[in-house]
XYZ file of C-alpha atoms in Angstrom:
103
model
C 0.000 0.000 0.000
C 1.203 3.479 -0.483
C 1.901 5.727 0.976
C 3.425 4.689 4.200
C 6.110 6.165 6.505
C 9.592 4.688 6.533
C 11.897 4.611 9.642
C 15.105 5.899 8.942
C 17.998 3.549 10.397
C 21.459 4.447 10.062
C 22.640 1.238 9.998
C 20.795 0.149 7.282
C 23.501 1.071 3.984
C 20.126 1.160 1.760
C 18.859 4.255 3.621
C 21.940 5.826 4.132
C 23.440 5.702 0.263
C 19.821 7.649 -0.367
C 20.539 10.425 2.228
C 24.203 10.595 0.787
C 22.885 10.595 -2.978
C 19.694 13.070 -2.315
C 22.184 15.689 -0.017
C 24.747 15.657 -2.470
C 22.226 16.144 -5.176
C 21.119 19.239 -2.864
C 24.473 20.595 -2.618
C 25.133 20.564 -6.302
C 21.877 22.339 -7.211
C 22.872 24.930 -4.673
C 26.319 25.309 -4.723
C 27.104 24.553 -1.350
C 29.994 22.409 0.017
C 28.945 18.514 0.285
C 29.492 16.768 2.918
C 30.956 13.333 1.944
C 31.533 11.618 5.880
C 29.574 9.175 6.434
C 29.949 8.918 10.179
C 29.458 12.965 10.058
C 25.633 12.017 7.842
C 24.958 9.423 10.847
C 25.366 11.926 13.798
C 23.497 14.897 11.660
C 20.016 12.914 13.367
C 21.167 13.028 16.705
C 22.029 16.998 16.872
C 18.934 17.824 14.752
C 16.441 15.682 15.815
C 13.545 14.917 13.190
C 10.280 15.548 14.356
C 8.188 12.278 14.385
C 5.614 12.091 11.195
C 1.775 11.749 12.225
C -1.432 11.869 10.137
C -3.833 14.368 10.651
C -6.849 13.319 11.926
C -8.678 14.650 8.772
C -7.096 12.515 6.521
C -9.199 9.528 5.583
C -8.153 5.919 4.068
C -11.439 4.434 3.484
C -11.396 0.915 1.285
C -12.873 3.092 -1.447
C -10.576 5.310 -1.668
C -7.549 3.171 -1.840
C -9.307 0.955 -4.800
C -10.383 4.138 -6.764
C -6.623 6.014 -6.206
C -3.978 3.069 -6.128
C -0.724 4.029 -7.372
C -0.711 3.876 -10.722
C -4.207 3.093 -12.283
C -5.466 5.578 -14.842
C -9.152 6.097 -16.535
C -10.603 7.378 -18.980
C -9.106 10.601 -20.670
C -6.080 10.529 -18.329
C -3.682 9.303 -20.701
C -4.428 12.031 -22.917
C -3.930 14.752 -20.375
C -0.489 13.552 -19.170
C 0.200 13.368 -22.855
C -1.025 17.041 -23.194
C 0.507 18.272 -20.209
C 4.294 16.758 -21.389
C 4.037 18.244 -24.693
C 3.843 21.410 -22.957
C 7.171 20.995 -21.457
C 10.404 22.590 -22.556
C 12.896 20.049 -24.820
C 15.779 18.864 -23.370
C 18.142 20.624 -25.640
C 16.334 23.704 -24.600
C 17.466 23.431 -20.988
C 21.041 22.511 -21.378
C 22.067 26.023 -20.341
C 19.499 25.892 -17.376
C 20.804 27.629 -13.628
C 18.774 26.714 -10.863
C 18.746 29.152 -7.891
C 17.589 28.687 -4.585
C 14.577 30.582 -3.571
């Protein structure tokens, strides 16, 4: 089922080659200076403590609703909206030059 909340655990290499690959991925769009220690990565959770995840009471994830939104089903005209919706998008050649900035 999706979505669900994953535990993060240090230990596992899985979970930490993703934080590795997604900061350094950061730091690159940003320009800022990676950080490529490992053991440094591990400790960053215990001096900035994540803030547990928890669904809001208003969220709902009724039977129905799982069957009628499960990842990946389309219907109808869908198909031909993400097909309208992508030719709308700039060609790769057109964003060879592109800068990203932060905001």
């Amino acid at each position: 089922m999706c979505p669900y909340v994953l535990q993060f655990d240090s230990s596992n290499k899985t979970h930490l080659d993703f934080i590795v690959a997604a900061s350094n991925l950061i730091a690159y769009v940003y320009d800022i200076p990676k950080i490529v220690d490992r053991h440094e990565i591990i400790q960053q959770p215990n001096q900035n403590p994540v803030v547990k995840f928890q669904v809001k009471a208003t969220v709902t994830n009724d039977d129905d609703d799982l069957k009628s939104n499960t990842c990946g089903g389309f219907e109808g005209d869908t198909v031909s909206k993400i097909d309208a919706i992508l030719s709308q998008l700039p060609k790769v050649d057109e964003l060879l030059n592109l800068k990203v900035q932060p905001h």
